[in-house]
Coordinates of C-alpha atoms in Angstrom, one line a residue:
Chain P
X1 CA -73.2 -24.7 6.8
X2 CA -70.4 -22.7 9.3
X3 CA -71.7 -19.1 8.7
X4 CA -75.4 -19.6 11.0
X5 CA -74.6 -18.2 14.1
X6 CA -71.7 -16.7 15.5
X7 CA -70.6 -20.2 17.0
X8 CA -70.8 -21.4 14.1
X9 CA -68.6 -18.2 12.6
X10 CA -66.4 -18.9 15.2
X11 CA -65.4 -22.3 14.7
X12 CA -64.9 -21.8 10.9
X13 CA -62.2 -18.7 11.9
X14 CA -60.5 -21.1 14.9
X15 CA -60.9 -24.3 12.3
X16 CA -56.6 -23.8 11.1
X17 CA -55.7 -23.0 14.3
X18 CA -56.9 -25.6 15.8
X19 CA -55.8 -27.8 13.5
X20 CA -52.1 -26.7 13.7
X21 CA -52.1 -26.6 17.5
X22 CA -54.0 -30.3 17.7
X23 CA -51.3 -31.9 15.1
X24 CA -48.5 -30.2 16.8
X25 CA -49.3 -31.3 20.2
X26 CA -50.6 -34.7 19.2
X27 CA -47.3 -35.2 17.0
X28 CA -45.5 -34.0 20.1
X29 CA -47.3 -36.5 22.5
X30 CA -47.2 -39.3 20.1
X31 CA -43.0 -38.6 19.4
X32 CA -42.6 -39.2 23.2
X33 CA -44.7 -42.1 23.5
X34 CA -43.1 -43.9 20.1
X35 CA -39.3 -42.7 21.6
X36 CA -40.0 -43.8 25.3
X37 CA -38.8 -47.4 24.7
X38 CA -35.5 -46.0 23.0
X39 CA -35.3 -43.0 25.6
X40 CA -35.3 -45.6 28.9
X41 CA -33.4 -48.0 26.8
X42 CA -30.4 -45.4 25.9
X43 CA -30.3 -43.5 29.6
X44 CA -31.0 -44.7 33.3
X45 CA -33.3 -41.7 33.3
X46 CA -33.9 -41.3 36.9
X47 CA -30.6 -41.0 37.8
X48 CA -29.9 -37.8 35.5
X49 CA -33.0 -36.5 36.9
X50 CA -31.4 -37.0 40.3
X51 CA -28.2 -35.3 39.3
X52 CA -29.6 -32.1 38.0
X53 CA -31.5 -32.1 42.0
X54 CA -33.5 -29.1 42.8
X55 CA -33.0 -27.4 39.2
X56 CA -34.7 -30.3 37.6
X57 CA -37.8 -29.7 40.0
X58 CA -38.5 -26.0 37.8
X59 CA -39.3 -28.5 34.8
X60 CA -42.1 -29.7 37.0
X61 CA -40.1 -33.3 37.5
X62 CA -41.3 -33.1 41.5
X63 CA -43.1 -36.2 41.6
X64 CA -40.5 -37.5 38.4
X65 CA -40.2 -41.4 37.9
X66 CA -39.0 -41.5 33.9
X67 CA -39.0 -45.3 34.4
X68 CA -42.4 -45.5 33.0
X69 CA -44.0 -43.6 30.0
X70 CA -46.6 -42.2 32.3
X71 CA -43.8 -40.4 34.3
X72 CA -41.9 -39.8 31.5
X73 CA -44.9 -38.0 29.4
X74 CA -45.5 -36.2 32.8
X75 CA -42.2 -35.0 33.3
X76 CA -41.6 -34.3 29.4
X77 CA -45.0 -32.3 28.4
X78 CA -47.8 -32.7 31.1
X79 CA -46.1 -30.6 33.7
X80 CA -45.3 -27.9 30.8
X81 CA -45.1 -28.0 27.6
X82 CA -48.8 -29.1 27.4
X83 CA -50.5 -26.2 29.7
X84 CA -48.1 -23.8 28.3
X85 CA -50.4 -24.6 25.2
X86 CA -53.3 -25.0 25.5
X87 CA -53.5 -21.8 27.7
X88 CA -51.7 -19.9 25.3
X89 CA -53.8 -21.0 22.7
X90 CA -57.4 -20.8 24.4
X91 CA -55.9 -16.9 25.3
X92 CA -55.4 -16.0 22.3
X93 CA -58.3 -17.0 20.7
X94 CA -60.5 -15.7 23.1
X95 CA -58.7 -12.2 23.6
X96 CA -60.0 -12.0 20.1
X97 CA -63.1 -12.7 20.3
X98 CA -65.1 -9.3 21.3
X99 CA -61.4 -7.3 21.5
X100 CA -60.7 -8.5 17.5
X101 CA -64.2 -8.0 16.6
X102 CA -63.6 -4.0 17.7
X103 CA -60.4 -3.5 16.5
X104 CA -61.2 -4.4 13.5
X105 CA -64.4 -2.4 13.3
X106 CA -66.8 -5.2 12.5
X107 CA -68.6 -5.2 15.9
X108 CA -70.2 -2.0 14.7
X109 CA -72.4 -4.0 12.1
X110 CA -72.2 -7.9 14.3
X111 CA -74.5 -6.0 17.1
X112 CA -76.7 -3.4 14.7
X113 CA -78.2 -7.8 13.9
X114 CA -80.1 -8.9 16.9
X115 CA -77.6 -10.4 18.6
X116 CA -77.1 -9.4 22.0
X117 CA -73.9 -8.9 24.1
X118 CA -74.2 -12.1 25.8
X119 CA -75.1 -14.1 22.9
X120 CA -72.2 -12.7 21.3
X121 CA -70.0 -13.8 24.2
X122 CA -71.1 -17.1 25.2
X123 CA -71.3 -18.7 21.3
X124 CA -68.1 -17.3 20.6
X125 CA -66.7 -18.8 24.1
X126 CA -68.4 -22.5 23.4
X127 CA -66.8 -22.1 20.0
X128 CA -63.6 -21.5 22.3
X129 CA -64.6 -24.6 24.2
X130 CA -64.9 -26.8 21.8
X131 CA -61.9 -25.9 19.9
X132 CA -60.1 -27.2 23.0
X133 CA -61.9 -30.4 23.5
X134 CA -61.2 -31.1 19.6
X135 CA -57.5 -30.4 20.9
X136 CA -57.7 -33.3 23.6
X137 CA -59.5 -35.6 21.4
X138 CA -56.7 -35.5 18.8
X139 CA -53.8 -35.6 21.4
X140 CA -55.3 -38.3 23.2
X141 CA -55.5 -40.7 20.0
X142 CA -52.0 -39.8 19.0
X143 CA -50.9 -40.7 22.4
X144 CA -52.6 -43.7 22.4
X145 CA -51.6 -44.9 19.5
X146 CA -48.1 -43.9 20.4
X147 CA -48.0 -46.4 23.0
X148 CA -49.5 -48.6 21.7
X149 CA -47.1 -49.0 18.7
X150 CA -44.3 -48.8 21.1
X151 CA -45.6 -51.2 23.3
X152 CA -45.7 -48.9 26.4
X153 CA -48.1 -48.7 29.3
X154 CA -50.5 -45.9 29.1
X155 CA -54.3 -46.6 30.6
X156 CA -56.5 -44.8 28.3
X157 CA -59.0 -43.0 31.1
X158 CA -55.8 -41.9 33.3
X159 CA -54.7 -40.1 30.4
X160 CA -58.7 -38.6 29.9
X161 CA -58.3 -37.6 33.0
X162 CA -55.3 -35.6 33.1
X163 CA -56.7 -33.9 29.2
X164 CA -59.6 -33.2 31.4
X165 CA -57.5 -30.9 33.9
X166 CA -56.0 -29.8 30.5
X167 CA -59.0 -28.4 29.2
X168 CA -60.4 -27.0 32.5
X169 CA -56.9 -25.4 32.7
X170 CA -57.1 -24.2 29.2
X171 CA -60.5 -23.2 29.7
X172 CA -59.4 -20.7 33.3
X173 CA -56.8 -19.0 31.1
X174 CA -58.7 -18.2 28.0
X175 CA -61.7 -16.9 30.3
X176 CA -58.8 -15.0 32.0
X177 CA -58.1 -14.0 28.8
X178 CA -61.9 -13.0 27.6
X179 CA -62.8 -11.3 30.7
X180 CA -59.8 -8.8 30.5
X181 CA -60.7 -8.3 26.3
X182 CA -64.7 -7.8 27.4
X183 CA -63.5 -5.6 29.4
X184 CA -60.7 -3.4 28.3
X185 CA -61.3 -4.2 24.3
X186 CA -57.8 -4.2 24.2
X187 CA -56.2 -7.6 22.9
X188 CA -52.8 -6.9 23.6
X189 CA -53.3 -6.6 27.0
X190 CA -55.6 -9.7 27.6
X191 CA -52.9 -11.4 26.1
X192 CA -49.8 -10.1 28.2
X193 CA -51.3 -9.8 31.6
X194 CA -52.7 -13.7 30.8
X195 CA -49.3 -14.9 29.8
X196 CA -47.7 -13.0 32.3
X197 CA -50.7 -14.4 35.0
X198 CA -49.8 -18.3 33.8
X199 CA -45.9 -18.4 33.9
X200 CA -46.0 -16.1 37.7
X201 CA -48.4 -19.3 38.3
X202 CA -46.0 -22.1 36.9
X203 CA -43.3 -20.5 39.2
X204 CA -45.3 -20.8 42.0
X205 CA -46.3 -23.6 41.5
X206 CA -43.3 -25.4 40.7
X207 CA -40.9 -23.6 43.7
X208 CA -42.9 -24.5 46.1
X209 CA -41.7 -27.6 46.7
X210 CA -38.4 -25.8 47.0
X211 CA -39.0 -22.5 48.6
X212 CA -40.5 -22.9 51.9
X213 CA -42.9 -19.5 51.7
X214 CA -44.1 -19.8 48.4
X215 CA -46.2 -22.7 50.3
X216 CA -48.5 -20.4 51.9
X217 CA -49.5 -19.1 48.0
X218 CA -49.1 -22.5 46.4
X219 CA -53.0 -22.6 46.2
X220 CA -53.4 -19.5 44.2
X221 CA -51.9 -21.5 41.9
X222 CA -54.1 -22.8 39.0
X223 CA -51.2 -25.3 38.2
X224 CA -51.5 -26.2 42.0
X225 CA -55.3 -27.6 40.8
X226 CA -54.1 -28.7 37.3
X227 CA -51.7 -31.4 38.1
X228 CA -51.6 -31.2 42.1
X229 CA -54.1 -34.4 42.3
X230 CA -51.7 -36.4 39.6
X231 CA -54.0 -37.9 37.5
X232 CA -52.0 -39.5 34.8
X233 CA -51.7 -42.0 37.8
X234 CA -54.9 -41.1 40.5
X235 CA -57.2 -40.4 37.8
X236 CA -59.6 -37.2 37.8
X237 CA -59.4 -35.4 41.4
X238 CA -62.8 -33.8 41.2
X239 CA -62.3 -31.0 43.9
X240 CA -59.1 -30.1 41.6
X241 CA -61.5 -30.0 38.7
X242 CA -64.3 -28.4 40.2
X243 CA -61.6 -25.0 41.5
X244 CA -60.6 -25.0 37.8
X245 CA -64.2 -24.9 35.9
X246 CA -65.8 -22.8 39.3
X247 CA -62.4 -20.1 38.0
X248 CA -63.4 -20.0 34.5
X249 CA -67.1 -20.1 35.5
X250 CA -66.4 -16.8 37.3
X251 CA -63.8 -15.1 35.0
X252 CA -66.5 -16.2 32.2
X253 CA -69.3 -14.4 34.0
X254 CA -67.1 -11.3 34.3
X255 CA -66.5 -10.9 30.8
X256 CA -70.4 -11.5 29.7
X257 CA -71.0 -8.7 32.2
X258 CA -68.3 -6.6 31.8
X259 CA -69.2 -7.0 27.8
X260 CA -72.6 -6.3 28.6
X261 CA -71.5 -2.7 30.3
X262 CA -68.9 -1.2 28.3
X263 CA -69.2 1.6 26.4
X264 CA -67.8 0.1 23.2
X265 CA -65.2 1.9 21.2
X266 CA -66.1 1.1 17.6
Chain M
X1 CA -75.2 1.2 7.5
X2 CA -71.8 3.3 9.2
X3 CA -69.8 5.3 7.5
X4 CA -66.3 4.0 8.3
X5 CA -68.1 0.5 6.7
X6 CA -65.5 -2.5 8.5
X7 CA -66.6 -6.0 7.7
X8 CA -65.1 -10.1 7.8
X9 CA -62.5 -9.1 5.4
X10 CA -61.8 -12.9 5.4
X11 CA -64.9 -13.7 3.3
X12 CA -66.4 -13.6 0.3
X13 CA -69.2 -10.6 -0.1
X14 CA -72.0 -13.3 -0.1
X15 CA -70.9 -15.1 2.2
X16 CA -70.9 -12.2 4.3
X17 CA -74.6 -11.7 3.0
X18 CA -75.2 -14.9 4.0
X19 CA -74.0 -14.6 7.7
X20 CA -75.3 -11.4 8.1
X21 CA -78.6 -12.5 6.4
X22 CA -78.2 -16.0 9.0
X23 CA -78.2 -13.7 12.1
X24 CA -81.5 -11.1 11.1
X25 CA -83.5 -14.3 10.8
X26 CA -85.1 -14.0 7.3
X27 CA -83.8 -13.2 4.2
X28 CA -85.9 -13.3 0.9
X29 CA -82.5 -15.0 -0.6
X30 CA -84.0 -13.6 -4.3
X31 CA -84.4 -10.1 -3.5
X32 CA -81.2 -10.4 -1.8
X33 CA -79.9 -11.7 -5.7
X34 CA -81.6 -9.0 -7.5
X35 CA -80.0 -6.0 -5.2
X36 CA -76.8 -7.5 -5.5
X37 CA -77.3 -8.0 -9.5
X38 CA -78.7 -3.9 -9.3
X39 CA -75.9 -2.5 -7.9
X40 CA -73.7 -4.8 -10.0
X41 CA -71.3 -6.6 -7.3
X42 CA -69.6 -9.3 -7.2
X43 CA -70.4 -11.7 -5.2
X44 CA -67.7 -13.7 -5.1
X45 CA -64.7 -12.0 -4.6
X46 CA -63.2 -11.8 -1.2
X47 CA -63.9 -8.6 0.9
X48 CA -60.3 -7.5 1.2
X49 CA -59.7 -7.7 -2.6
X50 CA -62.7 -5.2 -3.2
X51 CA -61.8 -1.6 -3.7
X52 CA -63.6 1.0 -1.1
X53 CA -67.3 1.2 -3.7
X54 CA -67.0 -2.1 -4.1
X55 CA -67.7 -2.7 0.0
X56 CA -69.7 -0.2 0.2
X57 CA -71.9 -2.3 -2.1
X58 CA -71.9 -4.5 -0.3
X59 CA -73.0 -2.7 2.7
X60 CA -75.9 -1.7 1.0
X61 CA -77.4 -4.8 0.5
X62 CA -76.9 -6.1 3.5
X63 CA -78.9 -3.1 4.7
X64 CA -81.8 -2.7 2.3
X65 CA -81.9 -6.9 1.9
X66 CA -83.7 -7.5 5.5
X67 CA -86.4 -4.7 4.6
X68 CA -86.3 -2.9 7.6
X69 CA -88.8 -0.4 8.5
X70 CA -86.1 1.9 9.2
X71 CA -82.8 2.5 7.3
X72 CA -80.1 4.7 9.0
X73 CA -77.0 5.4 6.2
X74 CA -74.0 7.4 7.6
X75 CA -72.5 9.0 3.9
X76 CA -74.0 5.9 2.2
X77 CA -72.6 7.4 -1.2
X78 CA -69.4 7.7 -0.4
X79 CA -66.5 6.2 -2.9
X80 CA -69.6 4.5 -5.6
X81 CA -69.4 5.2 -9.1
X82 CA -72.5 7.9 -10.1
X83 CA -74.2 4.8 -12.1
X84 CA -74.4 3.1 -8.3
X85 CA -75.7 6.5 -6.5
X86 CA -78.4 6.3 -9.1
X87 CA -79.6 3.0 -7.9
X88 CA -79.2 3.6 -4.6
X89 CA -81.7 6.2 -4.9
X90 CA -84.0 4.3 -6.5
X91 CA -84.1 1.8 -3.9
X92 CA -84.4 4.6 -1.4
X93 CA -86.7 6.0 -3.8
X94 CA -89.1 2.1 -3.4
X95 CA -88.2 1.9 0.6
X96 CA -90.1 5.9 0.7
X97 CA -92.5 4.5 -1.2
X98 CA -93.6 0.9 0.7
X99 CA -93.8 3.0 3.7
X100 CA -90.7 3.1 5.2
X101 CA -88.0 4.8 6.5
X102 CA -84.6 6.1 5.4
X103 CA -82.3 8.5 7.4
X104 CA -79.1 9.7 5.6
X105 CA -76.1 11.7 7.1
X106 CA -74.7 13.7 4.4
X107 CA -72.3 16.1 3.4
X108 CA -73.4 15.8 -0.1
X109 CA -75.9 18.2 -0.3
X110 CA -77.0 18.0 -3.5
X111 CA -77.5 14.6 -3.0
X112 CA -79.7 15.5 0.3
X113 CA -81.8 17.7 -1.5
X114 CA -82.7 15.8 -4.4
X115 CA -83.2 12.6 -2.3
X116 CA -84.5 13.8 0.7
X117 CA -88.7 14.6 1.6
X118 CA -86.9 16.6 5.3
X119 CA -84.1 18.0 6.1
X120 CA -82.7 18.4 9.5
X121 CA -79.1 20.9 10.4
X122 CA -76.8 19.6 13.3
X123 CA -74.1 22.1 14.3
X124 CA -72.1 20.8 17.4
X125 CA -75.1 17.9 18.0
X126 CA -77.4 20.5 18.2
X127 CA -80.6 20.1 15.8
X128 CA -81.5 23.9 14.2
X129 CA -83.7 23.6 12.2
X130 CA -86.3 20.0 10.9
X131 CA -88.0 21.7 7.6
X132 CA -89.0 20.1 4.7
X133 CA -86.2 21.7 1.9
X134 CA -89.8 23.2 0.1
X135 CA -90.4 25.6 3.3
X136 CA -86.8 25.7 4.2
X137 CA -86.1 27.2 0.9
X138 CA -89.5 29.2 1.4
X139 CA -87.6 31.1 4.2
X140 CA -84.5 31.4 2.8
X141 CA -82.6 33.9 0.9
X142 CA -83.6 34.2 -2.8
X143 CA -81.5 35.9 -5.2
X144 CA -82.8 37.8 -8.0
X145 CA -81.6 39.8 -11.5
X146 CA -83.5 42.0 -13.7
X147 CA -82.3 43.0 -16.8
X148 CA -84.3 46.3 -17.5
X149 CA -84.3 48.1 -21.1
X150 CA -83.3 52.0 -20.0
X151 CA -81.4 52.6 -16.7
X152 CA -83.2 53.0 -13.7
X153 CA -81.7 54.2 -10.6
X154 CA -80.5 52.1 -7.2
X155 CA -82.0 54.4 -5.2
X156 CA -85.7 53.0 -6.6
X157 CA -84.9 50.2 -4.9
X158 CA -82.8 50.3 -2.3
X159 CA -85.1 51.1 0.3
X160 CA -87.5 48.1 -0.5
X161 CA -88.2 45.7 2.3
X162 CA -86.0 42.3 2.8
X163 CA -83.7 43.3 -0.3
X164 CA -80.1 43.0 0.4
X165 CA -76.7 43.1 -1.4
X166 CA -78.3 45.4 -4.0
X167 CA -76.5 45.9 -7.4
X168 CA -77.5 48.2 -10.4
X169 CA -75.2 48.4 -13.0
X170 CA -75.7 49.4 -16.7
X171 CA -79.8 48.7 -16.6
X172 CA -79.5 45.3 -14.2
X173 CA -80.1 44.6 -11.3
X174 CA -78.8 41.9 -8.7
X175 CA -79.8 41.6 -5.2
X176 CA -80.8 39.3 -2.6
X177 CA -84.5 39.1 -1.1
X178 CA -85.1 38.0 2.1
X179 CA -88.4 36.8 1.9
X180 CA -91.2 37.7 -0.3
X181 CA -90.3 39.7 -3.8
X182 CA -93.8 41.3 -3.9
X183 CA -93.0 44.7 -3.3
X184 CA -89.5 44.4 -5.4
X185 CA -91.5 43.4 -8.8
X186 CA -94.3 46.1 -8.0
X187 CA -91.2 48.5 -7.8
X188 CA -89.5 46.9 -11.1
X189 CA -92.9 46.6 -12.4
X190 CA -93.1 51.0 -12.9
X191 CA -90.1 50.4 -15.2
X192 CA -89.9 48.3 -19.3
X193 CA -88.4 44.7 -17.8
X194 CA -86.7 42.9 -20.6
X195 CA -85.9 39.6 -18.4
X196 CA -86.2 38.6 -15.1
X197 CA -84.3 35.7 -13.6
X198 CA -84.6 34.1 -10.3
X199 CA -81.7 31.8 -8.9
X200 CA -82.9 29.5 -7.1
X201 CA -81.0 28.5 -3.3
X202 CA -79.4 25.7 -3.3
X203 CA -79.6 23.5 0.4
X204 CA -75.3 24.9 0.2
X205 CA -76.4 28.1 0.8
X206 CA -79.2 27.6 2.8
X207 CA -76.7 25.2 4.6
X208 CA -73.8 27.9 4.9
X209 CA -76.8 30.6 5.8
X210 CA -77.2 28.6 9.4
X211 CA -73.7 28.2 9.6
X212 CA -72.3 31.3 9.2
X213 CA -70.3 31.7 6.3
X214 CA -66.6 30.8 6.7
X215 CA -66.3 28.6 9.8
X216 CA -65.5 25.6 9.6
X217 CA -68.0 22.9 8.9
X218 CA -65.9 19.7 9.3
X219 CA -67.8 17.1 11.8
X220 CA -70.9 18.5 10.6
X221 CA -73.8 17.3 8.7
X222 CA -77.2 17.9 7.5
X223 CA -79.3 15.1 8.0
X224 CA -82.5 14.0 6.2
X225 CA -86.0 11.9 6.9
X226 CA -87.2 11.0 3.7
X227 CA -90.9 10.0 5.2
X228 CA -94.0 8.2 3.4
X229 CA -96.2 9.2 5.4
X230 CA -95.5 12.6 6.4

């Protein structure tokens, strides 16, 4: 029964959003994996990328070798679309956890039961982690199936490493949104600031290979750690993963403390 | 239970009560079902499709089903039909009999007067008085009307202690008395009396006396505690 506690209730709340995001990301990945052989026969993707020059680097093609499925997926999906999707998904749901209960007024009745504010935030957070994991598991299965059907090479372990980084990136942005919403009680502000931050970090990372001066602030961008170690080819870089996990942990702690101390507007 | 009750609108009444019961720990499901029946709540409908009164019923079941030692209600009967109001009163009385305490914050003074043992009057955040209803009435103004058989003069009564707003008209005396009516009755007894009416002061009049007549009382409310132990 999904009405046992705040964790299971949140899973219940997230079941449809998770289903659709999983399906969307999974189908998109399967589509690219399936069509890769056709694409690579029709176009010489590398020469197209070459011609586009610096502009294409904005799309994350800086380490692009589009002649393999791994490189193709990296350019088409893992550099921009998938991180944007999972970060927006995580930030979207996390921003509604406490702020949503506050704006609906349900926080009144929820906190009148023996549920501490800390447990409330942590149980909802745990549900978000599960939702993100479900999304990448579906994605993994779709991608592996698509690659197998098109007889392309896609190492399952390397794909898994990239998806671990994807989850950690999603959690980092989700926790940032959670912290802002716990601090302000304002869902719109939480989504807005997080998305703005995400865009800024993406641009810093993508442009740093073109614009020299940006290299200095590149370590501040979470995207630097997300694909910086090239997990689709090199596997999991524990250092990069630790940075993302640490950022997520810090913002989760901020969210808990902020929500515990704030005078809730109910 | 808050006055502005916000519930998870996507759940049905029973789902919500199940969730809240699980958060609480242990809930007597049979008692919950009995409450649903007594308040005539349809637990299969989604909260968002319920009227204000029906949402209020969900809140009442949620409050009573865990049998708490202390129940705090803000405007509990707003939006309830008279039948459910009566059932709510029964539930409060049962709670009192079991030795539990009910706090009610309400603008419905007749309800407070009817239901509560002790009343606190709050004005601008300050507690002006906490009294039992009877003590509050004891100290309050009493309206008296005396019909005399023959004509009487107002001057006979005007100087009596505690007598106010004295009007004598066609052998009928009307006044308000603060405190004891002894002097008034003894003076009146010298004349032949046809009838005496004592108009019981409602809590509303006491309340208005505390607030001063005609002042805005919007944000204030009377608050009650019904104490089994008291």
